[in-house]
mmCIF file of C-alpha atoms in Angstrom:
data_model
loop_
_atom_site.group_PDB
_atom_site.id
_atom_site.type_symbol
_atom_site.label_atom_id
_atom_site.label_comp_id
_atom_site.label_asym_id
_atom_site.label_seq_id
_atom_site.Cartn_x
_atom_site.Cartn_y
_atom_site.Cartn_z
ATOM 1 C CA MET A 1 -29.818 48.463 -40.326
ATOM 2 C CA ILE A 2 -30.135 44.920 -41.016
ATOM 3 C CA ILE A 3 -25.547 45.199 -41.348
ATOM 4 C CA LEU A 4 -25.692 46.740 -37.837
ATOM 5 C CA VAL A 5 -27.999 43.647 -36.425
ATOM 6 C CA ILE A 6 -25.250 41.068 -37.870
ATOM 7 C CA VAL A 7 -22.544 42.889 -36.471
ATOM 8 C CA LEU A 8 -23.888 42.852 -32.724
ATOM 9 C CA LEU A 9 -24.852 38.942 -33.239
ATOM 10 C CA VAL A 10 -21.078 38.753 -34.791
ATOM 11 C CA ALA A 11 -20.048 40.559 -31.666
ATOM 12 C CA ILE A 12 -21.724 38.253 -28.902
ATOM 13 C CA ILE A 13 -20.387 35.175 -30.855
ATOM 14 C CA MET A 14 -17.423 36.268 -30.288
ATOM 15 C CA LEU A 15 -17.809 36.853 -27.033
ATOM 16 C CA LEU A 16 -19.349 33.744 -26.271
ATOM 17 C CA MET A 17 -16.862 31.820 -27.846
ATOM 18 C CA ILE A 18 -14.360 33.559 -25.834
ATOM 19 C CA TYR A 19 -16.168 33.229 -22.840
ATOM 20 C CA ASN A 20 -16.367 29.789 -23.016
ATOM 21 C CA MET A 21 -12.578 29.240 -24.091
ATOM 22 C CA LEU A 22 -12.039 30.870 -20.492
ATOM 23 C CA ILE A 23 -14.701 28.831 -19.030
ATOM 24 C CA SER A 24 -12.629 25.845 -20.962
ATOM 25 C CA LYS A 25 -9.310 26.980 -19.093
ATOM 26 C CA LYS A 26 -10.678 27.358 -15.503
ATOM 27 C CA ILE A 27 -12.026 23.732 -15.714
ATOM 28 C CA ASP A 28 -8.501 22.305 -17.418
ATOM 29 C CA LYS A 29 -6.775 24.452 -14.542
ATOM 30 C CA TYR A 30 -9.491 22.924 -12.199
ATOM 31 C CA ASN A 31 -9.101 19.394 -13.252
ATOM 32 C CA ASN A 32 -5.901 19.908 -13.819
ATOM 33 C CA LEU A 33 -5.461 20.940 -9.512
ATOM 34 C CA ASN A 34 -7.523 18.272 -8.751
ATOM 35 C CA GLN A 35 -5.439 16.203 -10.237
ATOM 36 C CA LYS A 36 -2.607 17.075 -8.226
ATOM 37 C CA VAL A 37 -4.178 17.302 -4.988
ATOM 38 C CA VAL A 38 -5.962 13.608 -5.569
ATOM 39 C CA SER A 39 -1.826 12.532 -6.277
ATOM 40 C CA LEU A 40 -0.497 14.201 -3.189
ATOM 41 C CA ASN A 41 -3.151 11.994 -1.120
ATOM 42 C CA VAL A 42 -2.488 9.371 -3.458
ATOM 43 C CA LEU A 43 1.337 9.517 -2.066
ATOM 44 C CA GLN A 44 0.381 10.128 1.607
ATOM 45 C CA GLU A 45 -2.186 6.659 1.136
ATOM 46 C CA PHE A 46 1.267 4.701 -0.552
ATOM 47 C CA MET A 47 3.705 6.096 2.702
ATOM 48 C CA ASP A 48 1.239 4.752 5.352
ATOM 49 C CA THR A 49 0.796 1.559 3.755
ATOM 50 C CA ILE A 50 4.379 1.329 3.326
ATOM 51 C CA SER A 51 4.369 1.698 7.098
ATOM 52 C CA GLU A 52 1.600 -0.417 7.233
ATOM 53 C CA GLU A 53 2.375 -3.710 9.370
ATOM 54 C CA LYS A 54 1.676 -5.906 6.559
ATOM 55 C CA THR A 55 3.586 -8.815 4.170
ATOM 56 C CA SER A 56 5.250 -7.470 1.058
ATOM 57 C CA ASN A 57 2.684 -8.924 -0.829
ATOM 58 C CA ASP A 58 -0.337 -7.436 1.341
ATOM 59 C CA LYS A 59 1.415 -4.078 0.474
ATOM 60 C CA ILE A 60 1.573 -3.878 -3.128
ATOM 61 C CA ARG A 61 -2.211 -5.110 -3.691
ATOM 62 C CA LYS A 62 -3.341 -2.484 -0.869
ATOM 63 C CA ILE A 63 -1.390 0.106 -3.343
ATOM 64 C CA ASN A 64 -3.496 -1.044 -6.509
ATOM 65 C CA GLU A 65 -6.664 -1.175 -4.494
ATOM 66 C CA ILE A 66 -5.831 2.536 -4.088
ATOM 67 C CA LEU A 67 -5.295 3.184 -7.790
ATOM 68 C CA ILE A 68 -8.118 2.400 -8.637
ATOM 69 C CA GLU A 69 -10.574 3.936 -6.141
ATOM 70 C CA LYS A 70 -8.529 7.293 -6.436
ATOM 71 C CA TYR A 71 -8.038 7.509 -9.895
ATOM 72 C CA ASP A 72 -11.069 5.263 -10.829
ATOM 73 C CA ILE A 73 -9.314 2.951 -12.966
ATOM 74 C CA LYS A 74 -11.245 -0.420 -14.307
ATOM 75 C CA TYR A 75 -8.297 -2.539 -14.433
ATOM 76 C CA SER A 76 -5.045 -1.934 -12.659
ATOM 77 C CA THR A 77 -2.465 -4.257 -12.681
ATOM 78 C CA ILE A 78 0.760 -4.675 -11.343
ATOM 79 C CA VAL A 79 3.099 -7.179 -13.011
ATOM 80 C CA VAL A 80 6.842 -8.040 -11.760
ATOM 81 C CA TYR A 81 10.043 -9.903 -12.710
ATOM 82 C CA ASN A 82 11.410 -11.696 -10.404
ATOM 83 C CA GLY A 83 15.132 -12.773 -11.919
ATOM 84 C CA ALA A 84 13.290 -15.910 -13.305
ATOM 85 C CA GLU A 85 9.600 -15.555 -14.276
ATOM 86 C CA TYR A 86 7.159 -12.773 -14.278
ATOM 87 C CA ILE A 87 4.267 -12.706 -12.012
ATOM 88 C CA ILE A 88 1.337 -10.685 -11.321
ATOM 89 C CA LYS A 89 1.829 -8.533 -7.780
ATOM 90 C CA ALA A 90 -1.751 -7.371 -8.197
ATOM 91 C CA THR A 91 -4.604 -7.131 -10.436
ATOM 92 C CA ASN A 92 -7.896 -6.886 -9.698
ATOM 93 C CA VAL A 93 -8.545 -8.704 -13.168
ATOM 94 C CA ASP A 94 -9.998 -12.343 -13.201
ATOM 95 C CA ILE A 95 -7.935 -14.654 -13.128
ATOM 96 C CA LYS A 96 -8.152 -16.227 -16.053
ATOM 97 C CA HIS A 97 -6.627 -13.320 -17.811
ATOM 98 C CA TRP A 98 -3.458 -13.576 -16.232
ATOM 99 C CA ASP A 99 -1.599 -15.619 -18.748
ATOM 100 C CA ALA A 100 -2.125 -12.655 -21.573
ATOM 101 C CA LEU A 101 -1.744 -9.907 -18.450
ATOM 102 C CA LYS A 102 1.827 -11.532 -17.225
ATOM 103 C CA ASN A 103 3.151 -11.904 -20.661
ATOM 104 C CA LEU A 104 2.612 -8.389 -22.045
ATOM 105 C CA HIS A 105 6.851 -8.137 -22.299
ATOM 106 C CA SER A 106 6.447 -10.290 -25.322
ATOM 107 C CA GLU A 107 3.637 -8.669 -27.412
ATOM 108 C CA GLU A 108 5.201 -6.975 -29.915
ATOM 109 C CA ILE A 109 3.321 -3.708 -29.623
ATOM 110 C CA PHE A 110 5.281 -2.896 -26.291
ATOM 111 C CA LYS A 111 8.572 -3.564 -26.955
ATOM 112 C CA ASP A 112 9.304 -0.849 -28.319
ATOM 113 C CA SER A 113 7.881 1.109 -25.248
ATOM 114 C CA ILE A 114 9.817 -1.368 -22.880
ATOM 115 C CA GLU A 115 13.487 -0.394 -24.414
ATOM 116 C CA THR A 116 12.615 3.634 -24.399
ATOM 117 C CA ALA A 117 11.359 3.620 -21.555
ATOM 118 C CA THR A 118 7.965 5.249 -22.177
ATOM 119 C CA PRO A 119 4.088 3.854 -22.348
ATOM 120 C CA LYS A 120 2.351 3.282 -24.769
ATOM 121 C CA TYR A 121 -1.031 4.519 -25.214
ATOM 122 C CA ILE A 122 -3.127 1.963 -26.721
ATOM 123 C CA THR A 123 -7.170 1.879 -28.039
ATOM 124 C CA VAL A 124 -9.920 0.488 -30.262
ATOM 125 C CA GLU A 125 -11.380 2.507 -33.249
ATOM 126 C CA ARG A 126 -14.691 0.156 -33.325
ATOM 127 C CA GLU A 127 -17.223 -2.281 -31.712
ATOM 128 C CA GLY A 128 -15.663 -5.915 -32.378
ATOM 129 C CA GLU A 129 -12.501 -4.891 -32.847
ATOM 130 C CA ARG A 130 -9.683 -6.053 -29.896
ATOM 131 C CA LEU A 131 -6.389 -5.071 -28.732
ATOM 132 C CA PRO A 132 -3.364 -6.521 -29.840
ATOM 133 C CA TYR A 133 -2.406 -8.638 -26.868
ATOM 134 C CA GLN A 134 -5.943 -10.014 -26.382
ATOM 135 C CA LYS A 135 -6.430 -13.470 -27.735
ATOM 136 C CA MET A 136 -9.718 -14.684 -26.879
ATOM 137 C CA GLU A 137 -11.842 -12.027 -25.128
ATOM 138 C CA PHE A 138 -13.629 -8.764 -26.456
ATOM 139 C CA GLY A 139 -15.599 -7.138 -23.739
ATOM 140 C CA ARG A 140 -13.056 -7.000 -21.142
ATOM 141 C CA SER A 141 -10.679 -3.739 -22.545
ATOM 142 C CA LYS A 142 -11.235 -1.244 -24.682
ATOM 143 C CA SER A 143 -8.361 1.051 -24.377
ATOM 144 C CA ALA A 144 -5.301 0.390 -21.985
ATOM 145 C CA MET A 145 -2.203 2.914 -21.267
ATOM 146 C CA PHE A 146 0.991 0.059 -20.017
ATOM 147 C CA PHE A 147 3.765 2.160 -18.206
ATOM 148 C CA PRO A 148 7.472 0.143 -18.263
ATOM 149 C CA LEU A 149 8.558 0.088 -14.775
ATOM 150 C CA TYR A 150 12.415 1.129 -14.358
ATOM 151 C CA ILE A 151 14.516 1.187 -11.063
ATOM 152 C CA ASP A 152 18.624 2.578 -11.150
ATOM 153 C CA ASN A 153 17.810 2.039 -14.914
ATOM 154 C CA VAL A 154 17.352 -1.553 -15.064
ATOM 155 C CA TYR A 155 13.559 -2.644 -16.360
ATOM 156 C CA ILE A 156 11.802 -4.965 -13.355
ATOM 157 C CA GLY A 157 8.027 -5.131 -14.784
ATOM 158 C CA TYR A 158 5.439 -3.218 -16.025
ATOM 159 C CA TRP A 159 1.802 -0.844 -14.685
ATOM 160 C CA ILE A 160 -0.806 -1.678 -17.216
ATOM 161 C CA ILE A 161 -4.023 0.451 -16.770
ATOM 162 C CA GLU A 162 -7.324 -0.598 -18.890
ATOM 163 C CA SER A 163 -10.785 0.480 -19.905
ATOM 164 C CA GLY A 164 -13.995 -0.873 -21.553
ATOM 165 C CA VAL A 165 -14.106 2.387 -23.165
ATOM 166 C CA PRO A 166 -12.797 3.272 -26.395
ATOM 167 C CA HIS A 167 -10.795 6.464 -26.489
ATOM 168 C CA ASP A 168 -11.147 6.717 -22.443
ATOM 169 C CA PHE A 169 -7.271 8.066 -21.698
ATOM 170 C CA ASP A 170 -7.191 9.762 -24.685
ATOM 171 C CA SER A 171 -7.606 12.900 -22.072
ATOM 172 C CA ILE A 172 -6.258 12.014 -19.107
ATOM 173 C CA ASP A 173 -2.971 13.830 -18.147
ATOM 174 C CA THR A 174 -0.146 11.734 -18.669
ATOM 175 C CA THR A 175 2.255 13.506 -16.272
ATOM 176 C CA VAL A 176 0.031 12.668 -13.595
ATOM 177 C CA LEU A 177 0.257 8.950 -14.420
ATOM 178 C CA GLU A 178 4.049 9.192 -15.009
ATOM 179 C CA VAL A 179 4.563 10.295 -11.293
ATOM 180 C CA VAL A 180 1.818 7.411 -10.414
ATOM 181 C CA LYS A 181 3.968 4.995 -11.888
ATOM 182 C CA ASN A 182 7.518 6.898 -10.560
ATOM 183 C CA ASN A 183 5.827 6.124 -7.252
ATOM 184 C CA ILE A 184 4.880 2.833 -7.966
ATOM 185 C CA THR A 185 8.746 1.728 -8.486
ATOM 186 C CA SER A 186 9.234 3.475 -5.558
ATOM 187 C CA VAL A 187 6.634 1.381 -3.021
ATOM 188 C CA ILE A 188 8.531 -1.907 -4.721
ATOM 189 C CA LYS A 189 11.712 -0.956 -4.159
ATOM 190 C CA THR A 190 11.060 -0.161 -0.343
ATOM 191 C CA ILE A 191 8.669 -3.232 -0.370
ATOM 192 C CA ASP A 192 11.391 -5.766 -2.343
ATOM 193 C CA SER A 193 13.522 -5.576 1.160
ATOM 194 C CA GLN A 194 10.924 -6.402 3.150
ATOM 195 C CA GLY A 195 10.068 -9.428 0.628
ATOM 196 C CA ILE A 196 13.823 -10.553 0.373
ATOM 197 C CA ILE A 197 13.743 -10.989 4.597
ATOM 198 C CA GLU A 198 10.673 -12.408 4.379
ATOM 199 C CA ASN A 199 11.588 -15.181 1.676
ATOM 200 C CA ILE A 200 14.780 -15.909 4.023
ATOM 201 C CA VAL A 201 12.921 -17.285 6.980
ATOM 202 C CA LYS A 202 14.797 -20.758 7.395
ATOM 203 C CA GLU A 203 14.114 -23.496 9.955
ATOM 204 C CA ASP A 204 16.913 -24.009 12.392
ATOM 205 C CA LEU A 205 18.482 -27.321 11.983
ATOM 206 C CA TYR A 206 18.928 -28.264 15.792
ATOM 207 C CA THR A 207 16.217 -27.045 17.553
ATOM 208 C CA GLY A 208 13.369 -25.804 14.952
ATOM 209 C CA LEU A 209 13.580 -22.453 15.303
ATOM 210 C CA LYS A 210 12.899 -20.057 12.997
ATOM 211 C CA SER A 211 16.087 -17.619 11.931
ATOM 212 C CA VAL A 212 16.338 -13.664 13.174
ATOM 213 C CA GLU A 213 15.296 -12.637 9.638
ATOM 214 C CA TYR A 214 11.476 -14.558 10.996
ATOM 215 C CA LEU A 215 12.142 -11.394 13.844
ATOM 216 C CA TYR A 216 12.331 -8.792 11.343
ATOM 217 C CA GLY A 217 9.787 -9.338 9.222
ATOM 218 C CA GLU A 218 6.514 -11.800 10.714
ATOM 219 C CA GLY A 219 8.018 -11.169 13.887
ATOM 220 C CA LYS A 220 7.754 -7.750 14.513
ATOM 221 C CA ARG A 221 4.672 -7.543 12.823
ATOM 222 C CA LYS A 222 2.889 -9.099 15.710
ATOM 223 C CA ILE A 223 5.468 -7.775 18.543
ATOM 224 C CA ASP A 224 3.643 -3.950 16.733
ATOM 225 C CA GLN A 225 0.235 -4.731 18.066
ATOM 226 C CA TYR A 226 1.682 -3.708 21.181
ATOM 227 C CA THR A 227 2.874 0.211 22.163
ATOM 228 C CA VAL A 228 5.902 -1.497 24.562
ATOM 229 C CA SER A 229 7.542 -4.909 24.742
ATOM 230 C CA SER A 230 10.481 -6.427 26.162
ATOM 231 C CA ILE A 231 13.430 -8.266 23.840
ATOM 232 C CA CYS A 232 15.673 -10.788 25.216
ATOM 233 C CA MET A 233 18.965 -11.802 24.133
ATOM 234 C CA PHE A 234 21.135 -14.052 25.968
ATOM 235 C CA GLU A 235 23.958 -16.342 24.998
ATOM 236 C CA ILE A 236 25.339 -20.588 25.899
ATOM 237 C CA THR A 237 28.694 -18.686 27.501
ATOM 238 C CA ASN A 238 30.583 -21.979 27.699
ATOM 239 C CA ILE A 239 29.560 -24.029 24.542
ATOM 240 C CA ILE A 240 32.968 -23.653 23.434
ATOM 241 C CA ASP A 241 34.439 -25.425 26.046
ATOM 242 C CA ILE A 242 31.499 -28.214 25.967
ATOM 243 C CA ASN A 243 32.598 -28.141 22.248
ATOM 244 C CA GLU A 244 36.673 -28.405 23.190
ATOM 245 C CA GLU A 245 35.981 -30.501 25.978
ATOM 246 C CA LEU A 246 33.189 -33.315 25.227
ATOM 247 C CA GLY A 247 32.531 -32.941 21.455
ATOM 248 C CA ARG A 248 30.695 -30.689 18.785
ATOM 249 C CA HIS A 249 28.153 -33.378 18.774
ATOM 250 C CA THR A 250 27.723 -32.537 22.743
ATOM 251 C CA GLY A 251 27.282 -29.056 22.184
ATOM 252 C CA ASN A 252 24.665 -29.410 19.458
ATOM 253 C CA ASP A 253 22.834 -31.441 21.750
ATOM 254 C CA VAL A 254 22.923 -28.260 24.900
ATOM 255 C CA ILE A 255 21.621 -25.761 22.154
ATOM 256 C CA THR A 256 18.922 -28.336 21.613
ATOM 257 C CA LYS A 257 18.277 -29.032 25.080
ATOM 258 C CA VAL A 258 18.162 -25.157 26.055
ATOM 259 C CA SER A 259 15.727 -24.010 23.534
ATOM 260 C CA GLU A 260 13.305 -27.079 24.673
ATOM 261 C CA ILE A 261 13.388 -26.045 28.312
ATOM 262 C CA VAL A 262 12.106 -22.210 26.333
ATOM 263 C CA LYS A 263 10.010 -23.307 23.976
ATOM 264 C CA GLN A 264 7.880 -24.959 26.645
ATOM 265 C CA ASN A 265 7.916 -22.269 29.244
ATOM 266 C CA ILE A 266 6.924 -19.383 27.316
ATOM 267 C CA SER A 267 3.764 -18.278 25.684
ATOM 268 C CA PRO A 268 2.102 -18.724 22.474
ATOM 269 C CA ASP A 269 2.349 -14.938 22.489
ATOM 270 C CA TYR A 270 6.023 -14.970 22.632
ATOM 271 C CA ILE A 271 8.713 -15.061 19.583
ATOM 272 C CA PHE A 272 11.391 -17.198 20.066
ATOM 273 C CA VAL A 273 14.659 -17.691 17.464
ATOM 274 C CA ARG A 274 17.548 -18.758 17.297
ATOM 275 C CA TYR A 275 19.495 -15.454 16.340
ATOM 276 C CA MET A 276 23.133 -17.112 15.531
ATOM 277 C CA GLY A 277 25.015 -19.425 17.081
ATOM 278 C CA PRO A 278 24.954 -19.924 20.662
ATOM 279 C CA LYS A 279 22.523 -16.674 21.241
ATOM 280 C CA PHE A 280 18.792 -16.978 21.104
ATOM 281 C CA VAL A 281 16.026 -13.877 21.264
ATOM 282 C CA ILE A 282 13.312 -13.924 23.263
ATOM 283 C CA ALA A 283 10.328 -11.283 22.168
ATOM 284 C CA LEU A 284 7.846 -10.320 24.897
ATOM 285 C CA SER A 285 4.961 -9.382 23.414
ATOM 286 C CA GLY A 286 3.221 -6.619 25.179
ATOM 287 C CA ILE A 287 5.072 -6.788 28.184
ATOM 288 C CA ALA A 288 7.638 -4.048 29.834
ATOM 289 C CA VAL A 289 10.475 -4.716 31.279
ATOM 290 C CA ASP A 290 9.597 -4.745 34.883
ATOM 291 C CA GLY A 291 7.370 -6.708 34.634
ATOM 292 C CA ILE A 292 9.568 -9.933 33.572
ATOM 293 C CA SER A 293 11.843 -10.230 36.136
ATOM 294 C CA GLU A 294 10.441 -13.313 37.609
ATOM 295 C CA PHE A 295 10.036 -15.095 33.715
ATOM 296 C CA ILE A 296 13.400 -14.222 33.392
ATOM 297 C CA ILE A 297 14.690 -15.403 36.629
ATOM 298 C CA ASN A 298 13.038 -18.961 36.013
ATOM 299 C CA ILE A 299 14.411 -19.597 32.329
ATOM 300 C CA LYS A 300 17.738 -19.062 33.827
ATOM 301 C CA ASP A 301 17.356 -21.499 36.750
ATOM 302 C CA ARG A 302 15.844 -23.783 34.219
ATOM 303 C CA ILE A 303 18.424 -24.118 31.572
ATOM 304 C CA GLU A 304 21.181 -23.985 34.280
ATOM 305 C CA ASN A 305 19.906 -27.180 36.279
ATOM 306 C CA LEU A 306 20.179 -28.947 33.028
ATOM 307 C CA LYS A 307 22.486 -32.117 33.051
ATOM 308 C CA VAL A 308 22.917 -33.353 29.344
ATOM 309 C CA LYS A 309 24.794 -36.159 28.711
ATOM 310 C CA GLN A 310 27.408 -36.673 26.488
ATOM 311 C CA SER A 311 27.066 -37.452 23.218
ATOM 312 C CA GLU A 312 27.363 -41.179 21.519
ATOM 313 C CA GLU A 313 29.241 -39.976 19.346
ATOM 314 C CA ASP A 314 31.934 -37.767 21.261
ATOM 315 C CA LEU A 315 33.047 -41.443 22.618
ATOM 316 C CA TYR A 316 35.881 -43.000 21.975
ATOM 317 C CA GLU A 317 35.945 -46.881 22.672
ATOM 318 C CA ASP A 318 35.310 -47.735 26.278
ATOM 319 C CA GLU A 319 34.379 -43.849 27.464
ATOM 320 C CA GLU A 320 32.447 -43.629 30.489
ATOM 321 C CA ALA A 321 30.003 -40.533 29.105
ATOM 322 C CA GLN A 322 30.716 -37.458 31.108
ATOM 323 C CA TYR A 323 27.439 -34.561 31.738
ATOM 324 C CA VAL A 324 27.643 -30.685 31.443
ATOM 325 C CA THR A 325 25.863 -27.947 32.559
ATOM 326 C CA PRO A 326 25.107 -25.278 30.543
ATOM 327 C CA LYS A 327 25.766 -21.237 31.556
ATOM 328 C CA ILE A 328 23.830 -18.199 30.066
ATOM 329 C CA ASN A 329 24.293 -14.596 30.130
ATOM 330 C CA LEU A 330 21.218 -12.854 29.718
ATOM 331 C CA VAL A 331 21.110 -9.087 28.574
ATOM 332 C CA ILE A 332 16.662 -7.461 28.168
ATOM 333 C CA THR A 333 16.029 -4.118 26.781
ATOM 334 C CA THR A 334 12.772 -2.443 25.994
ATOM 335 C CA TYR A 335 11.178 -1.928 22.159
ATOM 336 C CA TYR A 336 9.040 0.329 21.487
ATOM 337 C CA LYS A 337 6.416 -0.306 18.470
ATOM 338 C CA GLY A 338 7.584 0.964 14.910
ATOM 339 C CA THR A 339 11.170 1.547 15.895
ATOM 340 C CA ALA A 340 14.225 -0.531 14.056
ATOM 341 C CA ILE A 341 14.407 -3.898 15.539
ATOM 342 C CA GLU A 342 17.407 -5.155 13.968
ATOM 343 C CA GLY A 343 18.801 -1.931 15.922
ATOM 344 C CA THR A 344 17.381 -3.883 19.429
ATOM 345 C CA THR A 345 19.220 -7.076 18.605
ATOM 346 C CA LYS A 346 22.597 -5.155 17.796
ATOM 347 C CA LYS A 347 22.444 -3.219 20.559
ATOM 348 C CA LEU A 348 22.213 -6.776 22.715
ATOM 349 C CA GLU A 349 24.170 -8.622 20.579
ATOM 350 C CA GLU A 350 27.157 -5.621 21.101
ATOM 351 C CA TYR A 351 27.004 -5.965 25.233
ATOM 352 C CA LEU A 352 27.121 -10.069 25.355
ATOM 353 C CA GLU A 353 30.000 -10.009 22.243
ATOM 354 C CA LEU A 354 32.291 -7.420 24.859
ATOM 355 C CA ALA A 355 30.703 -8.540 28.606
ATOM 356 C CA PRO A 356 33.678 -10.174 30.382
ATOM 357 C CA GLU A 357 33.553 -13.938 29.366
ATOM 358 C CA ASP A 358 32.812 -15.327 32.529
ATOM 359 C CA GLU A 359 30.070 -12.779 32.992
ATOM 360 C CA ASN A 360 26.648 -15.319 33.907
ATOM 361 C CA ASP A 361 23.806 -12.779 34.868
ATOM 362 C CA ILE A 362 20.133 -11.054 34.058
ATOM 363 C CA ASN A 363 21.375 -7.187 32.593
ATOM 364 C CA TYR A 364 18.865 -4.725 31.340
ATOM 365 C CA ILE A 365 20.325 -2.177 29.666
#
């Protein structure tokens, strides 16, 4: 009888163990599925962030905030090498720790990770210990995962997540984090192009206007606050003749005077840039093409009523200065929010390039 009871108890215990194992597998399966769902949601939010009308720096910061929220990460830091130095692109760590965080590439503990393009997990075992890269801090983080970032097999920086709990990442699904890391590099690659455009904006020497790169970056964000806008490109068609007949300094004066006329007669909400050479672009934010005729006619009349005196630098001794009047050819089209504004300006440029040399009109395309 006792033996039978023992056998029965053993059988019950075995069944309970099997049941617990099945439940554990189901929980793991659920957790893995949940992590995959979270990863898909994160990827979608990444894509939404890329398409937002924000600066490249704002986008990478928002992406880091998404990571912290969705994966319940205590600390997350993205560091990128800009060709001269390592800079923190996004972090939620106090600024007093930034020097240490942007120099992790020089830490011996992470060098093999960078060389082999593999993640590195480190943690403390007991209270009072600190992670190898921590110089003066004890309480902030007790475990960390380091992910080197590569774009087209070129090392560009790293992403590090940290926790204040020892062994906090022991059971984390690293395959999911690898996917996240790859998404981070894809986002960096995408917004790098935007950052390049933002950083090459220049101010024109003669007109004080911003270069066309401004239109493609900050300008586009302003224009895209409206569903429909109008883009006008105009060219001073007789600038070559002015340069040849009266001198290049006079030509520069004409360009300066023309830009001044436009600046004095447009709304602060509009964007006016020097496109290239004698071509300029006016972006009329939130105004449809059929509502700008009077404005464009007025601008054209004011420009073509200018009388610009020949520059003294172009005069020979005792030569009498002449006067010149600029002539412009304009082309206008509709721009829709979210579309490629560089494609729009290219279409306008092609029209002016192919237009007859003596064309002096207002054209709608």
